PDB file of N, CA and C in Angstrom:
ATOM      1  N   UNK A   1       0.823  -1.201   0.000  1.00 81.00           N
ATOM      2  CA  UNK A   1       0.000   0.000   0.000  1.00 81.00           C
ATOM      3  C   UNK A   1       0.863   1.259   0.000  1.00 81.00           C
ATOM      4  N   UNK A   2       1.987   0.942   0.544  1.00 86.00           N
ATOM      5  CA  UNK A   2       2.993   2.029   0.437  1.00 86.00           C
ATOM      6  C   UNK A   2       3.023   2.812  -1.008  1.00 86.00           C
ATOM      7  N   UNK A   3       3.622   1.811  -1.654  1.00 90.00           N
ATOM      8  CA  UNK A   3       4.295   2.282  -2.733  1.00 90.00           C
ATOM      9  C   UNK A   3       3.157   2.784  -3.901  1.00 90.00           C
ATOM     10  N   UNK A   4       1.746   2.288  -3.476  1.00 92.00           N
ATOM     11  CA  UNK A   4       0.876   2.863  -4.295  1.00 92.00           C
ATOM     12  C   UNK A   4       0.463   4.241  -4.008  1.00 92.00           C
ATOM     13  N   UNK A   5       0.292   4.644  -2.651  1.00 92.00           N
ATOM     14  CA  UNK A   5       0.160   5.660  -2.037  1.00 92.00           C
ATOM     15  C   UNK A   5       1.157   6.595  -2.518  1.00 92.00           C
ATOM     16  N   UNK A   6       2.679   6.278  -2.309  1.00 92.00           N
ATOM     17  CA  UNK A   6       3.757   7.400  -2.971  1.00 92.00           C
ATOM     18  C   UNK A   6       3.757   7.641  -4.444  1.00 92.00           C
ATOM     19  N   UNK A   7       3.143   5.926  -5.393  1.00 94.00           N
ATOM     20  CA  UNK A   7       3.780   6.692  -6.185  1.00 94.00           C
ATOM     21  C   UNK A   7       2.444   7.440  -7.162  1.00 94.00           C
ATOM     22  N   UNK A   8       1.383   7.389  -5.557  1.00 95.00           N
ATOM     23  CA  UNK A   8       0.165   8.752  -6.641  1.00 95.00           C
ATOM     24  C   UNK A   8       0.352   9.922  -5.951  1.00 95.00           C
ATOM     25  N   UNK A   9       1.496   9.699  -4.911  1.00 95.00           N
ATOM     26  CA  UNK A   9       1.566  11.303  -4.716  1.00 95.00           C
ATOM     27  C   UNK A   9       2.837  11.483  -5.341  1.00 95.00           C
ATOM     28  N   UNK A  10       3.650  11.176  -6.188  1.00 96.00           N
ATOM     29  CA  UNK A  10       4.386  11.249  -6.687  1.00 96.00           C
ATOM     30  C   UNK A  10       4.629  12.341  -7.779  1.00 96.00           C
ATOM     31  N   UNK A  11       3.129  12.731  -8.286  1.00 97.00           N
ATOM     32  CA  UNK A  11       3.271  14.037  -9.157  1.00 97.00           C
ATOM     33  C   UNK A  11       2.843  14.803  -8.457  1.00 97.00           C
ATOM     34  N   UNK A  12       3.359  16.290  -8.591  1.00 96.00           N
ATOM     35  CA  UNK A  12       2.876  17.236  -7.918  1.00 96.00           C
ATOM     36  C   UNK A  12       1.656  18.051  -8.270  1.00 96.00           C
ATOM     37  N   UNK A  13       1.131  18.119  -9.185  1.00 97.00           N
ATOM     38  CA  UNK A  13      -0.320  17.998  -8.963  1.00 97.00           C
ATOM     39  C   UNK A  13      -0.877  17.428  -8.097  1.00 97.00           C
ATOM     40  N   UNK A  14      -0.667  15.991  -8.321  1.00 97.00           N
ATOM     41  CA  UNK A  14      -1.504  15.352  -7.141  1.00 97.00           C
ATOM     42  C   UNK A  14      -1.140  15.503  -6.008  1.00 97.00           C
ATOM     43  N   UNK A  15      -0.103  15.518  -5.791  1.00 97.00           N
ATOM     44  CA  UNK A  15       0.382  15.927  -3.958  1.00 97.00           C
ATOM     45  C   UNK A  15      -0.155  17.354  -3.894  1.00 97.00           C
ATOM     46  N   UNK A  16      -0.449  18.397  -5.118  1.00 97.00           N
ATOM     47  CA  UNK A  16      -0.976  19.928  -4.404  1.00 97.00           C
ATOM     48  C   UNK A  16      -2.574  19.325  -4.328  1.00 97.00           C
ATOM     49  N   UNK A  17      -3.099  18.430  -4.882  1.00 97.00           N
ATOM     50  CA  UNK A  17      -4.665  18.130  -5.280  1.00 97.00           C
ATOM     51  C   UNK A  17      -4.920  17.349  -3.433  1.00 97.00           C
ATOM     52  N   UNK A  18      -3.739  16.714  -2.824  1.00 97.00           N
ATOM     53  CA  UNK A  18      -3.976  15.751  -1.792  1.00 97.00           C
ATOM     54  C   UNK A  18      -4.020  17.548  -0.623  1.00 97.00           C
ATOM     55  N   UNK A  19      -2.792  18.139  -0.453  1.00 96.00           N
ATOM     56  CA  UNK A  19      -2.653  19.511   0.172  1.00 96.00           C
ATOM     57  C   UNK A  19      -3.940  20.416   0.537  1.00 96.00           C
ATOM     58  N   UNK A  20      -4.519  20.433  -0.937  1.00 97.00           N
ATOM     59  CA  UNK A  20      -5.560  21.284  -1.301  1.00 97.00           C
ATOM     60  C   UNK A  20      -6.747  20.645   0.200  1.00 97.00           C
ATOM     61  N   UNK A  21      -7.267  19.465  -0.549  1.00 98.00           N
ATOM     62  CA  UNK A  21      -8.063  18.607  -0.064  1.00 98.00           C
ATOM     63  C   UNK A  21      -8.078  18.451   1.818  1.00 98.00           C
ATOM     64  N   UNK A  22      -6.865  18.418   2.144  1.00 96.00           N
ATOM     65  CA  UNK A  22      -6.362  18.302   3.801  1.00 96.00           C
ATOM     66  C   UNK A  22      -7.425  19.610   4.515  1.00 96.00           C
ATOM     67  N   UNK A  23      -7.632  20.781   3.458  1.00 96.00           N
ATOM     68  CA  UNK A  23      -8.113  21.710   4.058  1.00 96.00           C
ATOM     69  C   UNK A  23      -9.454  21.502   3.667  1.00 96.00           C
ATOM     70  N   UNK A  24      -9.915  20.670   3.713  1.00 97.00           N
ATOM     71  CA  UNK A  24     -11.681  20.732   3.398  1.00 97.00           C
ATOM     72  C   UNK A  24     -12.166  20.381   1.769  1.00 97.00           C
ATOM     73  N   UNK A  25     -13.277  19.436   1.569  1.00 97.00           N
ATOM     74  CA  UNK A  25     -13.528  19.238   0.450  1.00 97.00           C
ATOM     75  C   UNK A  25     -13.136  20.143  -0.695  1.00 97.00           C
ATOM     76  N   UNK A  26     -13.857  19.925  -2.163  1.00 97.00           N
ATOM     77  CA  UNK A  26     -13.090  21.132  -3.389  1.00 97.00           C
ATOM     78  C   UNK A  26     -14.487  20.443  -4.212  1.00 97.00           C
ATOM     79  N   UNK A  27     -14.688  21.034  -5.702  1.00 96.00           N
ATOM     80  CA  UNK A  27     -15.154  20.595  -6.688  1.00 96.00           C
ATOM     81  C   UNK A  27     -13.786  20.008  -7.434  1.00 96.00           C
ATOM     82  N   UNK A  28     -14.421  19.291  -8.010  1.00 94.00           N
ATOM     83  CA  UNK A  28     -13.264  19.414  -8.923  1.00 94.00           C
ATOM     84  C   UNK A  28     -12.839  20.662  -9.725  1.00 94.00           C
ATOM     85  N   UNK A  29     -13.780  21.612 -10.571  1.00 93.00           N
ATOM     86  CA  UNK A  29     -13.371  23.214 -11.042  1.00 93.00           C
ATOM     87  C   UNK A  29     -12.469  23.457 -10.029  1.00 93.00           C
ATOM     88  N   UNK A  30     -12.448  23.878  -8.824  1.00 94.00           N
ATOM     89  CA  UNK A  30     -11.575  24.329  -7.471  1.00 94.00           C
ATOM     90  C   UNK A  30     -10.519  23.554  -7.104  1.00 94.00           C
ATOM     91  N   UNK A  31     -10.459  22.446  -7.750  1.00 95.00           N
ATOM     92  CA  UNK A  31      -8.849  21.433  -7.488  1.00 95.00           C
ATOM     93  C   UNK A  31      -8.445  22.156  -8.905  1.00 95.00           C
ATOM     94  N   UNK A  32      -9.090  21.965 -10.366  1.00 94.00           N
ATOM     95  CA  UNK A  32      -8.329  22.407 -11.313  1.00 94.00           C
ATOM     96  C   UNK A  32      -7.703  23.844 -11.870  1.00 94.00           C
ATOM     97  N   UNK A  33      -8.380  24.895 -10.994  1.00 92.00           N
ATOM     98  CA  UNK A  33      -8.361  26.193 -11.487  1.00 92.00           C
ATOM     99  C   UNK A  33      -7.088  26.920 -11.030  1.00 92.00           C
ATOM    100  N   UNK A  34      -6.036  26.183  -9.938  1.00 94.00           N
ATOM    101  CA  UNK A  34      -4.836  26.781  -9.488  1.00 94.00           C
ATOM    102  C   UNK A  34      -3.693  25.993 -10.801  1.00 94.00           C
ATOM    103  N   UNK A  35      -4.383  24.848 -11.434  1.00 93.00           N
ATOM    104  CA  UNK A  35      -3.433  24.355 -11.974  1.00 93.00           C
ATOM    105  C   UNK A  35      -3.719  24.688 -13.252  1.00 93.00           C
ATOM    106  N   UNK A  36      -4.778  25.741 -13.895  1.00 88.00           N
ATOM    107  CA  UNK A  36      -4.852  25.979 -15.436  1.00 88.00           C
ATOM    108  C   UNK A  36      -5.050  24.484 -16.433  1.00 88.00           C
ATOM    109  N   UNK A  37      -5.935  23.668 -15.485  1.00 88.00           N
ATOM    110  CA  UNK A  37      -6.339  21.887 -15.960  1.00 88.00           C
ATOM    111  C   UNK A  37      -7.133  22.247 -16.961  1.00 88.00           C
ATOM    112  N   UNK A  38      -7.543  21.224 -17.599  1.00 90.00           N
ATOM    113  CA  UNK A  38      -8.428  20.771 -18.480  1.00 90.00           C
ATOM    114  C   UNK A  38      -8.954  19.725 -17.522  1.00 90.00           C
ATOM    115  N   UNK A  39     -10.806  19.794 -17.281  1.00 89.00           N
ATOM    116  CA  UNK A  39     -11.664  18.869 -16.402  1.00 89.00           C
ATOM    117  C   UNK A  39     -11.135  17.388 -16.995  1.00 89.00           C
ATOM    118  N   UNK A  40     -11.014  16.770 -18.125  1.00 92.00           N
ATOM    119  CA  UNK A  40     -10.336  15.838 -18.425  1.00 92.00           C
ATOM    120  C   UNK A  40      -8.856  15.292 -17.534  1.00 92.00           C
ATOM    121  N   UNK A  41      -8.088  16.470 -17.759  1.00 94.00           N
ATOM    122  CA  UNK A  41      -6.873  16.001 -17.419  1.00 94.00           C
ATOM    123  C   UNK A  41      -6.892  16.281 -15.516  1.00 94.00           C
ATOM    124  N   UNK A  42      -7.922  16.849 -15.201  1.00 94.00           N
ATOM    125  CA  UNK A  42      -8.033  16.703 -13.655  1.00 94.00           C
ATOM    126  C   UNK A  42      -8.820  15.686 -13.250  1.00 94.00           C
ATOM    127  N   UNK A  43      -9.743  15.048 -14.191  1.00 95.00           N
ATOM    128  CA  UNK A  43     -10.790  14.210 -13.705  1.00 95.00           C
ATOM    129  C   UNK A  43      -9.514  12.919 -13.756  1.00 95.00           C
ATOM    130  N   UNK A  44      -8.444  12.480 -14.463  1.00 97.00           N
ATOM    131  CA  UNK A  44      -7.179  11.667 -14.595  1.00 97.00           C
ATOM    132  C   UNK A  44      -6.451  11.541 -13.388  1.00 97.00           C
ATOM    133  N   UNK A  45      -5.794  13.011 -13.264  1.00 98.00           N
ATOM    134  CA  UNK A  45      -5.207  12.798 -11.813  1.00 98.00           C
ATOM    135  C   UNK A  45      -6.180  12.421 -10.590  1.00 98.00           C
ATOM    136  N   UNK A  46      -7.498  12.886 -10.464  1.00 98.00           N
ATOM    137  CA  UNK A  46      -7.916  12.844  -9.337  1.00 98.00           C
ATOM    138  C   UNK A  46      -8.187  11.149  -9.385  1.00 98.00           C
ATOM    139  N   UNK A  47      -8.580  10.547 -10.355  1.00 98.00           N
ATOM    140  CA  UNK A  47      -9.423   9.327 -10.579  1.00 98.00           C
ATOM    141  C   UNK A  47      -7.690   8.280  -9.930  1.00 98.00           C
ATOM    142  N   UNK A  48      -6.470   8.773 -10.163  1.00 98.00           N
ATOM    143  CA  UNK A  48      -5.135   8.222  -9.608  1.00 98.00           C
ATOM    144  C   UNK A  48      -5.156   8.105  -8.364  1.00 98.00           C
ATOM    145  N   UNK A  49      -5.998   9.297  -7.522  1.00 98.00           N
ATOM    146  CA  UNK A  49      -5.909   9.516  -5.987  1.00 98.00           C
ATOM    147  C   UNK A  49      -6.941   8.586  -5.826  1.00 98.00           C
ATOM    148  N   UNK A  50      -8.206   8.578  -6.374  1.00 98.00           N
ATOM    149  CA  UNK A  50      -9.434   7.710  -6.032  1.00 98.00           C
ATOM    150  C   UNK A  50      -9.036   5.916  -6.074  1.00 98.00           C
ATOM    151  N   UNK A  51      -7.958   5.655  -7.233  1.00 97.00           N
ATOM    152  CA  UNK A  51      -7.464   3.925  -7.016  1.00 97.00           C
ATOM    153  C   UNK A  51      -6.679   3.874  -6.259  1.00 97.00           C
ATOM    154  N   UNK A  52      -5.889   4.997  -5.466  1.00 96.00           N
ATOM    155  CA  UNK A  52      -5.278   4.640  -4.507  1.00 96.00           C
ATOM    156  C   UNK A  52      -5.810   4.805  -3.171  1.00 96.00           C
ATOM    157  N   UNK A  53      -6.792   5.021  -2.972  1.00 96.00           N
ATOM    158  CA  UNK A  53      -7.796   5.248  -1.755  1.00 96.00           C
ATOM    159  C   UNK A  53      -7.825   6.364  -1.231  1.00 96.00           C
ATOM    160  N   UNK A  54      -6.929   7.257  -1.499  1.00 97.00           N
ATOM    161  CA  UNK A  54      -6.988   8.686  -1.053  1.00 97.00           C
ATOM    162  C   UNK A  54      -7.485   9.610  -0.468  1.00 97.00           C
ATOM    163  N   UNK A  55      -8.496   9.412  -2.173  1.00 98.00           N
ATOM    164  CA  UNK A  55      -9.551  10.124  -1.920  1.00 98.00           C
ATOM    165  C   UNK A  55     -11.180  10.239  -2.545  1.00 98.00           C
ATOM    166  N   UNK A  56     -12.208  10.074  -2.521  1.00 98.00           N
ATOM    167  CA  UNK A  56     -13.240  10.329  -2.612  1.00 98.00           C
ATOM    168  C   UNK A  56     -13.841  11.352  -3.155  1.00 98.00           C
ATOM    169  N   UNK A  57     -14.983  10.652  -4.457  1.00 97.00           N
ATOM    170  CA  UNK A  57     -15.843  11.628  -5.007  1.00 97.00           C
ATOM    171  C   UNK A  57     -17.131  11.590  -5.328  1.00 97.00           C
ATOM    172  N   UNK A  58     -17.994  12.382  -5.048  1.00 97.00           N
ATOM    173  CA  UNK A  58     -19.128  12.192  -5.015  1.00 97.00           C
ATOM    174  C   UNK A  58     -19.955  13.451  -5.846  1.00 97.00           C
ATOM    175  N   UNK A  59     -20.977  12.840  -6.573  1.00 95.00           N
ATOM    176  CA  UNK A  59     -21.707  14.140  -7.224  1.00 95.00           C
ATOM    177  C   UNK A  59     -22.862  14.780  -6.312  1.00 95.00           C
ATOM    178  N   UNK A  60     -22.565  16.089  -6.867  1.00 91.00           N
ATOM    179  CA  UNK A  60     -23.717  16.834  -6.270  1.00 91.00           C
ATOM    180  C   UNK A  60     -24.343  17.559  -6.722  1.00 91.00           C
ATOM    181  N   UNK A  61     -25.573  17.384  -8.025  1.00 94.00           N
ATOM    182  CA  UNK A  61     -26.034  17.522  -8.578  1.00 94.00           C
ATOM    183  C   UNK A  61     -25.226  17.263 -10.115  1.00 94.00           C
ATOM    184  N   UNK A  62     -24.761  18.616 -10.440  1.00 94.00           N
ATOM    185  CA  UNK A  62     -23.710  18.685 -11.883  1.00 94.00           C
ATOM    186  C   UNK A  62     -22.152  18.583 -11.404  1.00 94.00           C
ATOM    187  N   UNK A  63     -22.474  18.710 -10.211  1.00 94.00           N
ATOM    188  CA  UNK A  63     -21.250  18.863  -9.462  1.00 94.00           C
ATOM    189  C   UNK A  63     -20.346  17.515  -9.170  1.00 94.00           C
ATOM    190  N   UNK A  64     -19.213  17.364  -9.177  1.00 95.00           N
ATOM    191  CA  UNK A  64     -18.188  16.559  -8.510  1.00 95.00           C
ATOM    192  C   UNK A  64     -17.636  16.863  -7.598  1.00 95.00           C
ATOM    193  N   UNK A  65     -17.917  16.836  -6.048  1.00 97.00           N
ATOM    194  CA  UNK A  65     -16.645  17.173  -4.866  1.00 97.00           C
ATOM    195  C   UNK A  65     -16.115  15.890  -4.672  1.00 97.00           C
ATOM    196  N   UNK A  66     -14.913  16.511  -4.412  1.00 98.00           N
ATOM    197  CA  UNK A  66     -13.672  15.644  -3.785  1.00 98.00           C
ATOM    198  C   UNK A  66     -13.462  15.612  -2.292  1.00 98.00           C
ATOM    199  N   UNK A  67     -12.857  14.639  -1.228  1.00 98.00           N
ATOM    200  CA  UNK A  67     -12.919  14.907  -0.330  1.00 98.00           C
ATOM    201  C   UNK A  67     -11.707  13.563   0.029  1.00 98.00           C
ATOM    202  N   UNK A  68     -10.502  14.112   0.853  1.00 97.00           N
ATOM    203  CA  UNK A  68      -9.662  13.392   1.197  1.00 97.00           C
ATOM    204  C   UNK A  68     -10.447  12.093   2.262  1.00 97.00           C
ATOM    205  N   UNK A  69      -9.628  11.011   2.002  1.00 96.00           N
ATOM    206  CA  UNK A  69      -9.625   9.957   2.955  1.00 96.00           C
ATOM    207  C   UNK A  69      -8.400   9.977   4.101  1.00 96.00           C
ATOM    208  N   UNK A  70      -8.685  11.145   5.236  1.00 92.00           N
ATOM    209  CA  UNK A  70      -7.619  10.844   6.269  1.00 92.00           C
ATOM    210  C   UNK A  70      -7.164   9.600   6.735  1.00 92.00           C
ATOM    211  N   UNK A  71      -8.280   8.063   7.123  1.00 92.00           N
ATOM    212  CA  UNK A  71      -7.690   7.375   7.292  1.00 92.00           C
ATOM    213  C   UNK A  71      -6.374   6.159   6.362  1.00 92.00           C
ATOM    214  N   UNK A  72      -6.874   6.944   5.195  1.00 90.00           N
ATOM    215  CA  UNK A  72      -5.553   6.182   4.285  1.00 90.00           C
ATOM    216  C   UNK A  72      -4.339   6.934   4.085  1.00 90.00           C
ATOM    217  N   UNK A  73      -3.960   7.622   4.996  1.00 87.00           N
ATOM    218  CA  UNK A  73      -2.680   8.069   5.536  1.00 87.00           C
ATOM    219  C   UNK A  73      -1.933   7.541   6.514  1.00 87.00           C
ATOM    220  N   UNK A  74      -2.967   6.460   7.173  1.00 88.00           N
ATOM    221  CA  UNK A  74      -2.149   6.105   9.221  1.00 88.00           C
ATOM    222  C   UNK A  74      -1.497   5.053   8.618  1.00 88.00           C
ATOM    223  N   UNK A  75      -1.146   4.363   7.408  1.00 86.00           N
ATOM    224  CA  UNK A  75       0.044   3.518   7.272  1.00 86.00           C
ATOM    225  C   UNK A  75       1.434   4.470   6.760  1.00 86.00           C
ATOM    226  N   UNK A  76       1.247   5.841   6.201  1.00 82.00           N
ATOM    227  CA  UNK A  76       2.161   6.072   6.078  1.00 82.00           C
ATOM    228  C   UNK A  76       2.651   7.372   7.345  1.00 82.00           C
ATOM    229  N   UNK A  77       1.569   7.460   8.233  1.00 83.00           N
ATOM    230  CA  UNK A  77       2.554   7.747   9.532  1.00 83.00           C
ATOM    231  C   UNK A  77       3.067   6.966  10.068  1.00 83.00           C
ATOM    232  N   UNK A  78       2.472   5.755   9.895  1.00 80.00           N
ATOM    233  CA  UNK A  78       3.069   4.978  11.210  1.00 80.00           C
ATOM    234  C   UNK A  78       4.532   4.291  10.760  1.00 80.00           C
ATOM    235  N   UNK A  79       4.923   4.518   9.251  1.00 81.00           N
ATOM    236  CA  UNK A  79       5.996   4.141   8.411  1.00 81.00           C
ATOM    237  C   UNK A  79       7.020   5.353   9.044  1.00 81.00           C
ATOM    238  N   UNK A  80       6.351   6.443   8.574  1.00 83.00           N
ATOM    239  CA  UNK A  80       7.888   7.835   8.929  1.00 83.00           C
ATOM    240  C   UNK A  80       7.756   7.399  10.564  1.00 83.00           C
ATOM    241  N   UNK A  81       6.242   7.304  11.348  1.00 81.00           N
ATOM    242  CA  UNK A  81       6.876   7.192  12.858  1.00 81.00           C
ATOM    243  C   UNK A  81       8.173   6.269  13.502  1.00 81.00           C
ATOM    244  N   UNK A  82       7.728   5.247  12.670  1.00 73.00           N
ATOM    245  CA  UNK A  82       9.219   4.302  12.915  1.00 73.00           C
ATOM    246  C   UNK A  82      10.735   4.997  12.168  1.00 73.00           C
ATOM    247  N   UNK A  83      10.546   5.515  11.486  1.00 80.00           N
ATOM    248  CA  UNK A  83      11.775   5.964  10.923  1.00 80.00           C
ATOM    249  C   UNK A  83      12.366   7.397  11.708  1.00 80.00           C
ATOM    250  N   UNK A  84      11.192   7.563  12.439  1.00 80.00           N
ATOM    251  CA  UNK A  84      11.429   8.905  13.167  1.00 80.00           C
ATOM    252  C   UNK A  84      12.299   8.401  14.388  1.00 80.00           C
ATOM    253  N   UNK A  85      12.080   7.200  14.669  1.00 71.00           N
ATOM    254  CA  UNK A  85      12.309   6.499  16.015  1.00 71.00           C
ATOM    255  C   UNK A  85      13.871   6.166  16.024  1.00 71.00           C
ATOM    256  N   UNK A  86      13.800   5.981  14.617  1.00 71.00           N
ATOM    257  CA  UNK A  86      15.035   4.768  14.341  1.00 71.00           C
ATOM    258  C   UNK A  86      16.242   5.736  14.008  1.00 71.00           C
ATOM    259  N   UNK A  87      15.828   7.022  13.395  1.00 78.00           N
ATOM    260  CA  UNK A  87      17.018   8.320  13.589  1.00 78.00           C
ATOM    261  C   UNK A  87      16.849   8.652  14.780  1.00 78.00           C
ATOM    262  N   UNK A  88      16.308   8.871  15.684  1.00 72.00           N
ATOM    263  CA  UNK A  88      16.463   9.659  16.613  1.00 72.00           C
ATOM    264  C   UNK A  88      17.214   8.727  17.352  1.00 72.00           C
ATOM    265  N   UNK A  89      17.026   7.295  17.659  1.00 76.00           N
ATOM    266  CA  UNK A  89      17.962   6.873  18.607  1.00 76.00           C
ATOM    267  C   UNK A  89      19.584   7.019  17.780  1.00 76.00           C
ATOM    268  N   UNK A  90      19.105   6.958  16.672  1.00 77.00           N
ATOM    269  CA  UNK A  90      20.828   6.947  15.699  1.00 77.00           C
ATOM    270  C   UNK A  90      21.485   7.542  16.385  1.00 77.00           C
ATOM    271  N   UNK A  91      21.079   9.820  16.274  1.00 73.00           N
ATOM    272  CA  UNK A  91      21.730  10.315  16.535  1.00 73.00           C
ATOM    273  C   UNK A  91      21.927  10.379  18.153  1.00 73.00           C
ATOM    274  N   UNK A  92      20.997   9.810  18.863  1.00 71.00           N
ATOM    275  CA  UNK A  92      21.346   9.821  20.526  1.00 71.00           C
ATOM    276  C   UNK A  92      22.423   8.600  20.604  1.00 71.00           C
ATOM    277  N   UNK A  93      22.644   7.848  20.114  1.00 78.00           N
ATOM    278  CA  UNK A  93      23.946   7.044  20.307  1.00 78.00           C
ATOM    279  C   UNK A  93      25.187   7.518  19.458  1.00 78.00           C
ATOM    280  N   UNK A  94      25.275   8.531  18.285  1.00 79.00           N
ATOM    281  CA  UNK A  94      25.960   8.979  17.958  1.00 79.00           C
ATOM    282  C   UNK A  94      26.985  10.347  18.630  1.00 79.00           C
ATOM    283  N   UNK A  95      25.637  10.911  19.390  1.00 80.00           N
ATOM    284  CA  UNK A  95      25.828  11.995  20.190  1.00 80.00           C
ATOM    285  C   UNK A  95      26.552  11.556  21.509  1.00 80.00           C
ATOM    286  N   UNK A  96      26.258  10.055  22.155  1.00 79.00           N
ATOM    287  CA  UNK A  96      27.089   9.986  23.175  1.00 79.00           C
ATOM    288  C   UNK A  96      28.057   9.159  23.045  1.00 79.00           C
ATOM    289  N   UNK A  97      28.246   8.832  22.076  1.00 81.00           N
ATOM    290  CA  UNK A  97      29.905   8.400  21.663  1.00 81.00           C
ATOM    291  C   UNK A  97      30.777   9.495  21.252  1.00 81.00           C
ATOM    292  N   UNK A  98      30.096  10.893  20.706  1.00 85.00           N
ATOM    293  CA  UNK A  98      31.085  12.083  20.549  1.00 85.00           C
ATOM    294  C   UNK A  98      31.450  12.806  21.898  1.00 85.00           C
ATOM    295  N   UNK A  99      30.596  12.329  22.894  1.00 86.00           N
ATOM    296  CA  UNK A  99      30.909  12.616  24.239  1.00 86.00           C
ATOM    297  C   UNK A  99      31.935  11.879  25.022  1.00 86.00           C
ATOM    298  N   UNK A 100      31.978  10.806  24.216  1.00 84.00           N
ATOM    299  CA  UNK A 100      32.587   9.463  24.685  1.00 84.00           C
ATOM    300  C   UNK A 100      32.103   9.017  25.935  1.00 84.00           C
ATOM    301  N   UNK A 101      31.224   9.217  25.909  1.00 67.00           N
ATOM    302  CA  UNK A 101      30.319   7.663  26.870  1.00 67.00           C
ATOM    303  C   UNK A 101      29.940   6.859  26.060  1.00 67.00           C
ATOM    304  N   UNK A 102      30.213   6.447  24.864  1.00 60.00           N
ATOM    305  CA  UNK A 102      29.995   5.176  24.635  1.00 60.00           C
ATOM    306  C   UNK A 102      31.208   4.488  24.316  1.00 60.00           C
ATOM    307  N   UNK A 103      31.116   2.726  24.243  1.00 63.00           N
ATOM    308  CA  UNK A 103      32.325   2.117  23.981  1.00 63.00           C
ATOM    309  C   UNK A 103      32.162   1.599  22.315  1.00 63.00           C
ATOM    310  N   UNK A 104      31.582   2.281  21.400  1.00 57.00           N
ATOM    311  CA  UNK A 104      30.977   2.381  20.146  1.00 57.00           C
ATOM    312  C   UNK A 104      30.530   0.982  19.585  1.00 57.00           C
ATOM    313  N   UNK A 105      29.970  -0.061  20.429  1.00 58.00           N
ATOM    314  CA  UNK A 105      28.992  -1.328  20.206  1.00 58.00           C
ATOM    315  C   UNK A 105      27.460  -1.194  20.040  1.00 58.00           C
TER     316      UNK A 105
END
């Protein structure tokens, strides 16, 4: 799920279309109008975020809103949280071997 997740945020459209979205639903017109889209070529990217679970769309009337899926993000916190974990002890054992309290094992 990782790698599907990165690699639809992988264009930056779509990572500004995921950004956008964090702050509250959009139409689609309102995801495409910062990027000078064609409804085609936004209905493409967004439909990339929608197979990767992202995000969600629903009509409303003539309308299309979009609306992020927060919970298909908690695998990729809980990915950087471990990596957050795993530098931070790095540099706390790096830091006390430049102190030399450690015997560098």
């Amino acid at each position: 799920m990782l790698t599907t997740t990165f690699g639809a945020l992988a264009d930056p459209t779509r990572l500004a279309i995921v950004t956008r979205l964090s702050r509250g639903e959009a139409t689609m017109g309102e995801l495409a109008a910062p990027h000078r889209m064609t409804p085609p070529a936004m209905t493409k990217h967004v439909g990339v975020l929608v197979d990767a679970g992202l995000v969600t769309r629903r009509k409303a009337g003539r309308t299309v809103v979009c609306t992020i899926r927060p919970e298909a993000f908690t695998e990729v916190e809980a990915w950087l949280g471990d990596l957050t974990a795993y530098w931070n002890s790095t540099v706390d054992r790096l830091e006390e071997l430049l102190r030399g309290g450690g015997d560098g094992t």
